[in-house]
mmCIF file of C-alpha atoms in Angstrom:
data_model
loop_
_atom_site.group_PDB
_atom_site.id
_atom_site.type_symbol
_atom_site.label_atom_id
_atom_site.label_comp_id
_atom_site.label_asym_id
_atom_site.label_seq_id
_atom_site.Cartn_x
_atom_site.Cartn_y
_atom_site.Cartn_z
ATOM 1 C CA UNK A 289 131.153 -9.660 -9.761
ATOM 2 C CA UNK A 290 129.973 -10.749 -6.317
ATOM 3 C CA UNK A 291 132.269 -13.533 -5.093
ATOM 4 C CA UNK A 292 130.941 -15.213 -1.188
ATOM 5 C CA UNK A 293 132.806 -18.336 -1.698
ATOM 6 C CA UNK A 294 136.145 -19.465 -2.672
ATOM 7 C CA UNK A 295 136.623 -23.096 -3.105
ATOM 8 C CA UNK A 296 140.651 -24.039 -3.154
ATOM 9 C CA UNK A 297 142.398 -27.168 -4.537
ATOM 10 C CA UNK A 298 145.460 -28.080 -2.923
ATOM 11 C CA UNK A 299 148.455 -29.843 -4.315
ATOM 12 C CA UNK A 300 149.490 -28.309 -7.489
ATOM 13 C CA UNK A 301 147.140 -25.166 -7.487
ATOM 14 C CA UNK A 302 147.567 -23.071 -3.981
ATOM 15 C CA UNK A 303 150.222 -25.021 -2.807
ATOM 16 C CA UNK A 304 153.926 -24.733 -5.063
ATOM 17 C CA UNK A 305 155.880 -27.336 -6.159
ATOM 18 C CA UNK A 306 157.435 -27.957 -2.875
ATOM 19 C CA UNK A 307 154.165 -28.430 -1.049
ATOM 20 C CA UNK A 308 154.419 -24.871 0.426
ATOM 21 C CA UNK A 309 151.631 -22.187 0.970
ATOM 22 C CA UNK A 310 153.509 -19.204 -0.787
ATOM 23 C CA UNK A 311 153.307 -15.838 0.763
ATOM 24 C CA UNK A 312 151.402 -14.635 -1.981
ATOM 25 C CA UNK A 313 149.046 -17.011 -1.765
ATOM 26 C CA UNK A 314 148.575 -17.002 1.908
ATOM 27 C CA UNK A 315 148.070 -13.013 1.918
ATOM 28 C CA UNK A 316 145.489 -13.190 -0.868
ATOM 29 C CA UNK A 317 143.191 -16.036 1.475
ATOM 30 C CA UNK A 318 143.733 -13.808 4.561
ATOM 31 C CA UNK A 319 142.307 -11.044 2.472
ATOM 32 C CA UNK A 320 139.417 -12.943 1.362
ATOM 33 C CA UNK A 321 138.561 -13.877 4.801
ATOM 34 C CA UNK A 322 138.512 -10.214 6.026
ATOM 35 C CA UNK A 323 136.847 -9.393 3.484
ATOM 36 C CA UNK A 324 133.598 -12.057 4.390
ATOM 37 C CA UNK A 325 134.039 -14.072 1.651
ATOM 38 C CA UNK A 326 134.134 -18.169 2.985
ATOM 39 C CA UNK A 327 137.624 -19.856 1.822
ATOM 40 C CA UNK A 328 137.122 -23.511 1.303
ATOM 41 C CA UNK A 329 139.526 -26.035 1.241
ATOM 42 C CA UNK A 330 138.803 -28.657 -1.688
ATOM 43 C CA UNK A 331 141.212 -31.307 -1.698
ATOM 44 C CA UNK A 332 141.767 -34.740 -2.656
ATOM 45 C CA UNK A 333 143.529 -35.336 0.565
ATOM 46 C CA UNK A 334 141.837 -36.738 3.764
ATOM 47 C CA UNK A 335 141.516 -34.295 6.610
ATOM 48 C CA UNK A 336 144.179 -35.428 9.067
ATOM 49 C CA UNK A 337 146.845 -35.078 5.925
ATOM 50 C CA UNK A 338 146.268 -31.292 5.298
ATOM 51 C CA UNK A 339 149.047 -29.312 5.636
ATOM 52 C CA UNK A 340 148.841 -27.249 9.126
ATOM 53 C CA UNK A 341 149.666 -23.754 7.220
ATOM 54 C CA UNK A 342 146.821 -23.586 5.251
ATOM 55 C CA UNK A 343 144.453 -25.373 7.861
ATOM 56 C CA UNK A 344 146.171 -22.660 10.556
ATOM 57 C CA UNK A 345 144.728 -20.222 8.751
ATOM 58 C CA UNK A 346 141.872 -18.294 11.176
ATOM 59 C CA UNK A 347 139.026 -17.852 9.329
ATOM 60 C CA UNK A 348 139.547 -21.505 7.297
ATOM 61 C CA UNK A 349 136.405 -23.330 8.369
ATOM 62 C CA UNK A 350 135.211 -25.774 6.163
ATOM 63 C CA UNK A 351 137.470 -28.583 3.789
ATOM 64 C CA UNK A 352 135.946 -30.727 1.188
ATOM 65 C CA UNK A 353 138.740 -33.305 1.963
ATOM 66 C CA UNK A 354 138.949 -36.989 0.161
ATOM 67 C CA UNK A 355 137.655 -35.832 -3.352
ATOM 68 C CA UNK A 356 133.999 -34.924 -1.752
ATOM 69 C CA UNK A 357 133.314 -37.975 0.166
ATOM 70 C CA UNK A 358 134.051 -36.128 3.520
ATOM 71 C CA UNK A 359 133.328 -32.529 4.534
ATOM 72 C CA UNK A 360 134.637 -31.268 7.933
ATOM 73 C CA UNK A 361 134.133 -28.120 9.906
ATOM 74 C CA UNK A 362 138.137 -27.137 10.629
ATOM 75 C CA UNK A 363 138.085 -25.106 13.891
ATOM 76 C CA UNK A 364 136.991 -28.555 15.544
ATOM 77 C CA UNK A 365 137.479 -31.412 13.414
ATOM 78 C CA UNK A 366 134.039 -32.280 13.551
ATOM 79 C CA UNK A 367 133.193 -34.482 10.159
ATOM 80 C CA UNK A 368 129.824 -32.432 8.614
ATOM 81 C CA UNK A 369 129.266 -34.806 5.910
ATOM 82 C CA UNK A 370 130.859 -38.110 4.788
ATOM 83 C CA UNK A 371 129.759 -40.859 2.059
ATOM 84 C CA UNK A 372 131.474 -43.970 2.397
ATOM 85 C CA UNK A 373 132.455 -47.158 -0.659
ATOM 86 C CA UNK A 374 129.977 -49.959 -0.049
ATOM 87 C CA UNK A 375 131.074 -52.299 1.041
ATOM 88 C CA UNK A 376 129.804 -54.324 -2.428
ATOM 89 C CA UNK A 377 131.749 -52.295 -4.550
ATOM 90 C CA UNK A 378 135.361 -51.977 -2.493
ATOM 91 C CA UNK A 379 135.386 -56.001 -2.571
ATOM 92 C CA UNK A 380 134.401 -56.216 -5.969
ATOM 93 C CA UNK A 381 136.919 -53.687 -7.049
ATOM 94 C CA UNK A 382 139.324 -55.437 -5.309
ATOM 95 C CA UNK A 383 138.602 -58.707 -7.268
ATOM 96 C CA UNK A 384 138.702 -57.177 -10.476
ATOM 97 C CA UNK A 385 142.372 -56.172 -9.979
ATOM 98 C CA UNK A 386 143.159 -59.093 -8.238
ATOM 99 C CA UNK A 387 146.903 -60.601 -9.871
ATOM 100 C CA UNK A 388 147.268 -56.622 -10.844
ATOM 101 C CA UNK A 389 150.852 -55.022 -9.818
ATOM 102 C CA UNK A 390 149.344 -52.126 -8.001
ATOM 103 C CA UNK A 391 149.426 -50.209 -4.927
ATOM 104 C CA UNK A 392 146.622 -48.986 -3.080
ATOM 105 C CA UNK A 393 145.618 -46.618 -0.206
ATOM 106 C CA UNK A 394 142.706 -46.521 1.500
ATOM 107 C CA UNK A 395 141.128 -43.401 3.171
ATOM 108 C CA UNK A 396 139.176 -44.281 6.677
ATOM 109 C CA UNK A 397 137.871 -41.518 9.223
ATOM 110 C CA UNK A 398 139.910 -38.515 7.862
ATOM 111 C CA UNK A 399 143.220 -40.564 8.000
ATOM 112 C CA UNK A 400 145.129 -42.059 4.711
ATOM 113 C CA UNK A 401 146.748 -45.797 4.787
ATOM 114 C CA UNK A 402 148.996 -47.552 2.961
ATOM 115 C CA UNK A 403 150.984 -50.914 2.326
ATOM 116 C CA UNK A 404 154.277 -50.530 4.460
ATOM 117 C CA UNK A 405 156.309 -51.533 1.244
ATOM 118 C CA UNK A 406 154.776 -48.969 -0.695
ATOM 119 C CA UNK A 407 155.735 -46.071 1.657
ATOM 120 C CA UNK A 408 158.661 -47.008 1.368
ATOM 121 C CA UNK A 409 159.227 -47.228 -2.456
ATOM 122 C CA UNK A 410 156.455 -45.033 -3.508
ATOM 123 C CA UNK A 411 158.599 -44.177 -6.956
ATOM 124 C CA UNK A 412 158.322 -47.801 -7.700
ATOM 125 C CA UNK A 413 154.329 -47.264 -8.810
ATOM 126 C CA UNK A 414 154.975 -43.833 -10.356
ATOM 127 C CA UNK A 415 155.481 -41.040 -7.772
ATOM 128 C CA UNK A 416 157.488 -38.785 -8.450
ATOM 129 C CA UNK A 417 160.655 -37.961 -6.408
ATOM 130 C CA UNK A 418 159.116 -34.631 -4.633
ATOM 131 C CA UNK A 419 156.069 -37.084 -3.700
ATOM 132 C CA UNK A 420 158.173 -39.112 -1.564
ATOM 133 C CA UNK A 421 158.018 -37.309 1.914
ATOM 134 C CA UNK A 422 154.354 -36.530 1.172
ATOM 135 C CA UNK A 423 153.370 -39.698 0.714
ATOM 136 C CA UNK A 424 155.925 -41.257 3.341
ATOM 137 C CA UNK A 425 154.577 -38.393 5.874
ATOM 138 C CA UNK A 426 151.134 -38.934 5.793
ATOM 139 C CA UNK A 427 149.988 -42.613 4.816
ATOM 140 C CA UNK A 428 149.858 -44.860 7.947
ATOM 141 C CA UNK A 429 151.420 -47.934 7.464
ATOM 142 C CA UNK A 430 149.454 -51.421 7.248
ATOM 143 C CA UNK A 431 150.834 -54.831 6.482
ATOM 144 C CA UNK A 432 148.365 -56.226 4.524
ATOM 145 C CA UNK A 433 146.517 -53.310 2.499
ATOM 146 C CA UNK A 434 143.640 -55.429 0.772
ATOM 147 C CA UNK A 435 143.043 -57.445 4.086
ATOM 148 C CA UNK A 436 142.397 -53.756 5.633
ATOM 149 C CA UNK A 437 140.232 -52.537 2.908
ATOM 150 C CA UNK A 438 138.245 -56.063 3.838
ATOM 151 C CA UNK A 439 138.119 -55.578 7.146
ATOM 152 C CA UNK A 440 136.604 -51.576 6.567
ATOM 153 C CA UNK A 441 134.334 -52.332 3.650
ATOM 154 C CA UNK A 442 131.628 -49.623 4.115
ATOM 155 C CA UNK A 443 133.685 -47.500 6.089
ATOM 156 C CA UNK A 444 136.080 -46.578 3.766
ATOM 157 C CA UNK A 445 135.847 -42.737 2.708
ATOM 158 C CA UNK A 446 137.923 -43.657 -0.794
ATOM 159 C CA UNK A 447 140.284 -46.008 -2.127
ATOM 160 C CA UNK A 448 143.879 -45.205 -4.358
ATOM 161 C CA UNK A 449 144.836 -47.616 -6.826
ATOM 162 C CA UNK A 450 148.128 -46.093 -7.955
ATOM 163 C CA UNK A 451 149.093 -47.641 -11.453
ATOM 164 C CA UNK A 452 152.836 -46.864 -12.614
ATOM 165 C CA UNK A 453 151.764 -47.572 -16.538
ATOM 166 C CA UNK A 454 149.232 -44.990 -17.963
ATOM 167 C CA UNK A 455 147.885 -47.638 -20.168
ATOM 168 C CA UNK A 456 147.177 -50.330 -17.729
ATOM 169 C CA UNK A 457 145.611 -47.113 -15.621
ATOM 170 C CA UNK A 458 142.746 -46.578 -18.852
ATOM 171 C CA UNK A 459 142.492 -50.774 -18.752
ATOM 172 C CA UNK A 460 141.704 -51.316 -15.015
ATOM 173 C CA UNK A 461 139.270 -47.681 -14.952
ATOM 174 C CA UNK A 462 137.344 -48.962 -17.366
ATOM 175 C CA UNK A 463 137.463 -52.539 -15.219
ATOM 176 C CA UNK A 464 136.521 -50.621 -12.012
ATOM 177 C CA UNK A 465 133.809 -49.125 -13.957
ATOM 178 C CA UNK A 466 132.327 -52.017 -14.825
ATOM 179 C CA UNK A 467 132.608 -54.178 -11.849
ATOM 180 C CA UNK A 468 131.097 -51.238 -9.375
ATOM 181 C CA UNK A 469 128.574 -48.838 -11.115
ATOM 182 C CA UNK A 470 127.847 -47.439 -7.824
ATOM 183 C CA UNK A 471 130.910 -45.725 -7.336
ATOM 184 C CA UNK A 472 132.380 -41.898 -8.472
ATOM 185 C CA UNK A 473 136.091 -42.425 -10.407
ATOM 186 C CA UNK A 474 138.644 -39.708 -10.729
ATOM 187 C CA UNK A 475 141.957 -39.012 -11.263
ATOM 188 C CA UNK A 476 144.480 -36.139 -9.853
ATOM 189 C CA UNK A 477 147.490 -37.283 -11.213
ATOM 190 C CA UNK A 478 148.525 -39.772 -13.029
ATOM 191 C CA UNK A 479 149.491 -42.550 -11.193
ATOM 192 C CA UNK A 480 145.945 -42.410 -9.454
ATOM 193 C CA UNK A 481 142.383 -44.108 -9.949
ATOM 194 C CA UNK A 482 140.711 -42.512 -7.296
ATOM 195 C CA UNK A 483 137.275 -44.160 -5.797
ATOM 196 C CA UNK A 484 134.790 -42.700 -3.901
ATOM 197 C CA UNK A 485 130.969 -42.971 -3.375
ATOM 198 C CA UNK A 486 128.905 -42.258 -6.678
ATOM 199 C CA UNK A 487 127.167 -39.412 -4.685
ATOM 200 C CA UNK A 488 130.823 -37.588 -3.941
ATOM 201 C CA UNK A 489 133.097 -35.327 -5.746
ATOM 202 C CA UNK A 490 134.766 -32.372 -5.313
ATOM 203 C CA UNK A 491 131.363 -30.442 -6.374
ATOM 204 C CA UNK A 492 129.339 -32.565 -4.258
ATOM 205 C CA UNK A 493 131.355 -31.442 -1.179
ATOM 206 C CA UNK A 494 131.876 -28.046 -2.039
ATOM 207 C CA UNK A 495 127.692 -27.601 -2.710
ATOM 208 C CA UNK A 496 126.882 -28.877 0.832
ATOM 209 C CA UNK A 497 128.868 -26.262 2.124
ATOM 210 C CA UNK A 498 127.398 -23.623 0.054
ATOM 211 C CA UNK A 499 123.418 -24.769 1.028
ATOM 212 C CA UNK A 500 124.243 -24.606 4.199
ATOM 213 C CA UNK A 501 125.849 -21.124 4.056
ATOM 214 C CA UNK A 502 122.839 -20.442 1.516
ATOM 215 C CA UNK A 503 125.064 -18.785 -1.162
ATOM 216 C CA UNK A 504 124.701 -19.738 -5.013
ATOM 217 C CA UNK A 505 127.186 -21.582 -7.184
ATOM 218 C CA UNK A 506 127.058 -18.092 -8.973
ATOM 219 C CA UNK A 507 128.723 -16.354 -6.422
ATOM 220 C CA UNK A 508 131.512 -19.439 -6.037
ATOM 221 C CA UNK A 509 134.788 -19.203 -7.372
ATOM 222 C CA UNK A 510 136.927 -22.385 -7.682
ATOM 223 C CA UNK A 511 140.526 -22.766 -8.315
ATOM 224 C CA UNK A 512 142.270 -26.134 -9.661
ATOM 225 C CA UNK A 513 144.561 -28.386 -11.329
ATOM 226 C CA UNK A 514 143.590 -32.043 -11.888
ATOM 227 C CA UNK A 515 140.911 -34.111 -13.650
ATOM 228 C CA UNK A 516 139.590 -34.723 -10.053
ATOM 229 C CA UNK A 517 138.603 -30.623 -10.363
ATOM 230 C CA UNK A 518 136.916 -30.791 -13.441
ATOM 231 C CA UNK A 519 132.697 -31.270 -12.243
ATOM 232 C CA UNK A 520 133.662 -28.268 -9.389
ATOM 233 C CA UNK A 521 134.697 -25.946 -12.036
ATOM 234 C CA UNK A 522 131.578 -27.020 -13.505
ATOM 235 C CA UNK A 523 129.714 -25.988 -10.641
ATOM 236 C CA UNK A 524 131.173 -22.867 -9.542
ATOM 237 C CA UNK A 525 130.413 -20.133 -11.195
ATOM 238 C CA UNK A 526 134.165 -18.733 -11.648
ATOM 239 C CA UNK A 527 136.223 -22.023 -12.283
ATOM 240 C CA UNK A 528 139.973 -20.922 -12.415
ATOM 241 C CA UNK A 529 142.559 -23.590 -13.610
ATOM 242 C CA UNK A 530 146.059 -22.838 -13.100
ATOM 243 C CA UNK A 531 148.494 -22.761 -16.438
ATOM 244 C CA UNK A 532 149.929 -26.158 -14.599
ATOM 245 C CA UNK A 533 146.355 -27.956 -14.873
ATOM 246 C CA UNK A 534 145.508 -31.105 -17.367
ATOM 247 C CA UNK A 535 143.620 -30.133 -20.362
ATOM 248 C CA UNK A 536 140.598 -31.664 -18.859
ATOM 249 C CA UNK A 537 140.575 -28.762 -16.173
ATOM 250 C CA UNK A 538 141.834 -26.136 -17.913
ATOM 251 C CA UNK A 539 138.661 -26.376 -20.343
ATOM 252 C CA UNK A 540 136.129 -27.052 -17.863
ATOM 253 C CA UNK A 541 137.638 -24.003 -16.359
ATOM 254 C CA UNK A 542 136.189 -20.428 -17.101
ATOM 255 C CA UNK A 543 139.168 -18.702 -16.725
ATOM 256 C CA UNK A 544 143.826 -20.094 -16.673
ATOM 257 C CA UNK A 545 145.475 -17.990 -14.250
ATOM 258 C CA UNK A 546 149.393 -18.252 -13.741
ATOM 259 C CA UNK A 547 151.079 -21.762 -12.474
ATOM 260 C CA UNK A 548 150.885 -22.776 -8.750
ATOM 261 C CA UNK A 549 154.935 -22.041 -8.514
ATOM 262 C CA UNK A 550 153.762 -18.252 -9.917
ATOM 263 C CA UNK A 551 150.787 -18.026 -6.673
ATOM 264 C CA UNK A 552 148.714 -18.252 -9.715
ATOM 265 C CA UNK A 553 145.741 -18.287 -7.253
ATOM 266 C CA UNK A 554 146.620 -14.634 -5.880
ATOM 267 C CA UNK A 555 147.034 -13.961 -9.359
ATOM 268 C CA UNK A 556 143.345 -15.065 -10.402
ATOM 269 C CA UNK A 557 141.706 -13.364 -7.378
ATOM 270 C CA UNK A 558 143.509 -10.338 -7.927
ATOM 271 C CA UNK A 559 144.019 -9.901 -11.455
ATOM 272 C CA UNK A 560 141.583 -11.891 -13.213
ATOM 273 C CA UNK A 561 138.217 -12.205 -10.824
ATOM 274 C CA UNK A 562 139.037 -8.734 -9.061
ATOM 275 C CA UNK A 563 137.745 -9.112 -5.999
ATOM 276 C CA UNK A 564 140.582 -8.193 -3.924
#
């Protein structure tokens, strides 16, 4: 098989459990790289939160960042691509959860804010312990969250609603749905509704790279863990879900390579797609 492009997810695939690039890992992308083949970063995150040792990478330089609703061209930060939330649909999404006991985070030129008393209790609405200096790290503090997502409706690359109770998380997505049709809804873990621009998405993001480099979803590989992966392992012609994915992703996947504490993705490249 003729791999050109290899599209990477994050947290919880090529990062471990710590947030860490592990050696593995990090030798198998170099590889890649000398080899010709284009490493893409495909994250949820928004640029200016990725960690430095993957984005230090030479050779990195493209990042589907913000689940698709931003694409940037790493070397020099320049943003190649961004859809943003109308402004219609952020203000009606916020009055359908209005009197809801959420938190929310809103993504604005490459750069992720939050409510100050969320960053600082971020377990409170779900996160789990080893989220804490992730989230505390890289949201920038606001005062009044909803008064900010206001004031940017229309700039606004996504929006977080992070809901501690997975049933009031199916209620209010199916509320979201409803009150803005125009918008694409995902989820990476579950304490997130994530909202973007109908027109983004992982795949979205990761295909504008690939028409631009001129190199078919055939020849793509993809690697993953979340629900928010599922429509780019559609796309790519080698979707890869690690053994730590949702069910969703594992069987929009092609292939399940080992867990992202096991450098499952060195694993797939090596021993399941062979092209190292």
């Amino acid at each position: 098989m003729e791999i050109r492009c290899v599209a990477l997810d994050l947290d919880r695939t090529t990062l471990n459990r710590e947030g860490k690039l592990g050696e593995a890992n990090r030798k198998a992308i170099e590889e890649l790289i000398e080899k010709g083949v284009c490493v893409v970063i495909a994250s949820g995150r928004s640029f200016h939160t990725l960690p430095a040792d993957v984005t230090g990478i030479f050779g990195i330089s493209y990042a589907v960042t913000s689940n698709g609703a931003a694409v940037y061209r790493v070397p020099d930060k320049r943003c190649l691509k961004r859809y943003t939330v109308s402004a219609s649909a952020a203000t009606a999404i916020l009055d359908a959860l209005r009197g809801e006991k959420v938190a929310y985070e809103a993504f604005l030129d490459g750069c992720a804010y939050a409510q100050h008393d969320f960053i600082q209790d971020p377990v409170r609405y779900g996160t789990s312990v080893k989220g804490v200096e992730y989230i505390r790290s890289t949201r920038r503090p606001v005062e009044d969250i909803t008064g900010f997502i206001k004031e940017h409706a229309g700039q606004l690359e996504s929006m977080d609603i992070v809901v501690p109770d997975a049933g009031q998380k199916e209620r209010l997505w199916r509320r979201i749905a409803a009150a803005a049709p125009d918008v694409y809804i995902t989820s990476s873990v579950q304490q997130l509704i994530e909202i973007s621009d109908r027109q983004a998405g992982k795949h979205s993001g990761l295909k504008f790279v690939t028409d631009l480099l001129g190199i078919a979803p055939e020849s793509v590989a993809a690697f993953g863990d979340g629900d928010n992966d599922v429509d780019m392992m559609k796309f790519a012609g080698y979707g890869v879900a690690v053994a730590n994915a949702s069910e969703k992703c594992k069987k929009a996947a092609r292939y399940v390579t080992k867990s992202h504490d096991e450098d499952g993705v060195a694993y797939g490249l090596r021993k399941i797609l062979g092209c190292l």
